[in-house]
Amino acid sequence: MAVGIFGLPQAGKTTIFNAATRGAAGRSGRAGPNLGVVKVPDARLGVLAEMDHPKRIVHAEIEYLDVPAPAGGAEGPKGISAEYLNVLGGCEALLMVARAFSDPAVAHVTGSVDPYRDAASLELELILSDIGVLERREERVESQLRTAKTLDRDGLRKEIALLASIRESLEAEVPVRAQALPKEAAPFLRNFALLSAKPLMIVFNIDEDDVGRTAEIEAEMAERLGRPNAATAAVSGKLETELAEMSPEDEAEFRESLGAGEPGLDRTAVLCYGVLGLIAFLTTGPDETRAWAIRDGTTALEAAGKIHTDIQRGFIRAEVVAYDDLVRAGGLPEARKQATLRSEGKGYVMRDGDVVNFLFNV
Ligand SMILES: Nc1nc2c(ncn2[C@@H]2O[C@H](COP(=O)(O)OP(=O)(O)O)[C@@H](O)[C@H]2O)c(=O)[nH]1
Ligand SMILES: [Mg+2]
């Protein structure tokens, strides 16, 4: 589940990536995109662990890819490099970083601090890249149509009409993720890896001094940038870097003294999870308490396969209790007594926070 980070040069992409992954870019020591793994915070794991005292707690994870911006050309600075277009195309979601910090010591590539302007131009870059992809495909299909057998013509004409309608909406600056598209569009969209179709997370890299105003900044972002399949957050890259270098105890204390509230990067990871359409089911026992990321809509049988193919193959049934019910009961035996522990079959659609024990036989 990779999230591709993009944005203008000097916006703080690598800074935020490093703070989130605790320095993965520094360790990789190579040019090109940096890859790092981030734990998705989940307070429920700690609560379950207090019941079971497991040997370890395992969080769900997301991968971040820090993709360098191009050096800049005649048309001015850009956020998406042709060189790494396929890298972003391969990601399941995109995370845009826009500069909102004012530090005069860091040159601003667009001349002044205006994250809303930069976010709009970056969104336009995604759209223009997609228009290019669609135009090239339309040309190809039109030339196929000229030589196609009568039988194949209908399908090709339908494809051209679909491509043209997506392109026209893009020309009106509606990203694919916000377009209402027919079901038939899904396989085409998967093939083309259109960037504006991907869930988008917009992060403003704010001044350290503005951290106390995070909620206010985020409210404005949500109002001005909030759209279907898009989420917004404000984070101070510089502050998060300093905090990432501290021990967890010092970090907690320092955050409290700043009134910094919940860590911005934790919030970002949780929001990424949300825009990706992911939920978590939980397993717990003496060995480990663990969160497993699944797409919303995943069945019990598919969820079992996440843990192990044997559990999927030998699936008998799933014992399921909602996290809240389990906590209220105080433990699995009590939940069983209160009959909040249910027995579910293969086709059960998993819900976020289901605590599950799969019964299987191989
Ligand atoms: N004052 C301040 N400087 C920052 C912040 N984030 C990044 N920088 C600085 O801006 C420069 C560019 O940051 P970098 O993360 O390399 O940007 P990238 O090109 O988007 O990867 C570096 O000198 C960083 O130290 C921030 O939140 N506050
Ligand atoms: Mg960088």
mmCIF file with all atom_site columns, C-alpha atoms in Angstrom, residues 106 120 141 197 289 335:
data_model
loop_
_atom_site.group_PDB
_atom_site.id
_atom_site.type_symbol
_atom_site.label_atom_id
_atom_site.label_alt_id
_atom_site.label_comp_id
_atom_site.label_asym_id
_atom_site.label_entity_id
_atom_site.label_seq_id
_atom_site.pdbx_PDB_ins_code
_atom_site.Cartn_x
_atom_site.Cartn_y
_atom_site.Cartn_z
_atom_site.occupancy
_atom_site.B_iso_or_equiv
_atom_site.pdbx_formal_charge
_atom_site.auth_seq_id
_atom_site.auth_comp_id
_atom_site.auth_asym_id
_atom_site.auth_atom_id
_atom_site.pdbx_PDB_model_num
ATOM 1 C CA . VAL A 1 106 ? 15.134  28.590  2.508   1.00 0.00 ? 106 VAL A CA 1
ATOM 2 C CA . ALA A 1 120 ? -3.743  24.369  -7.127  1.00 0.00 ? 120 ALA A CA 1
ATOM 3 C CA . VAL A 1 141 ? -7.888  3.878   -30.545 1.00 0.00 ? 141 VAL A CA 1
ATOM 4 C CA . ALA A 1 197 ? -7.763  9.364   -10.135 1.00 0.00 ? 197 ALA A CA 1
ATOM 5 C CA . THR A 1 289 ? -1.812  -8.010  19.416  1.00 0.00 ? 289 THR A CA 1
ATOM 6 C CA . ALA A 1 335 ? -17.836 -11.373 25.694  1.00 0.00 ? 335 ALA A CA 1
#
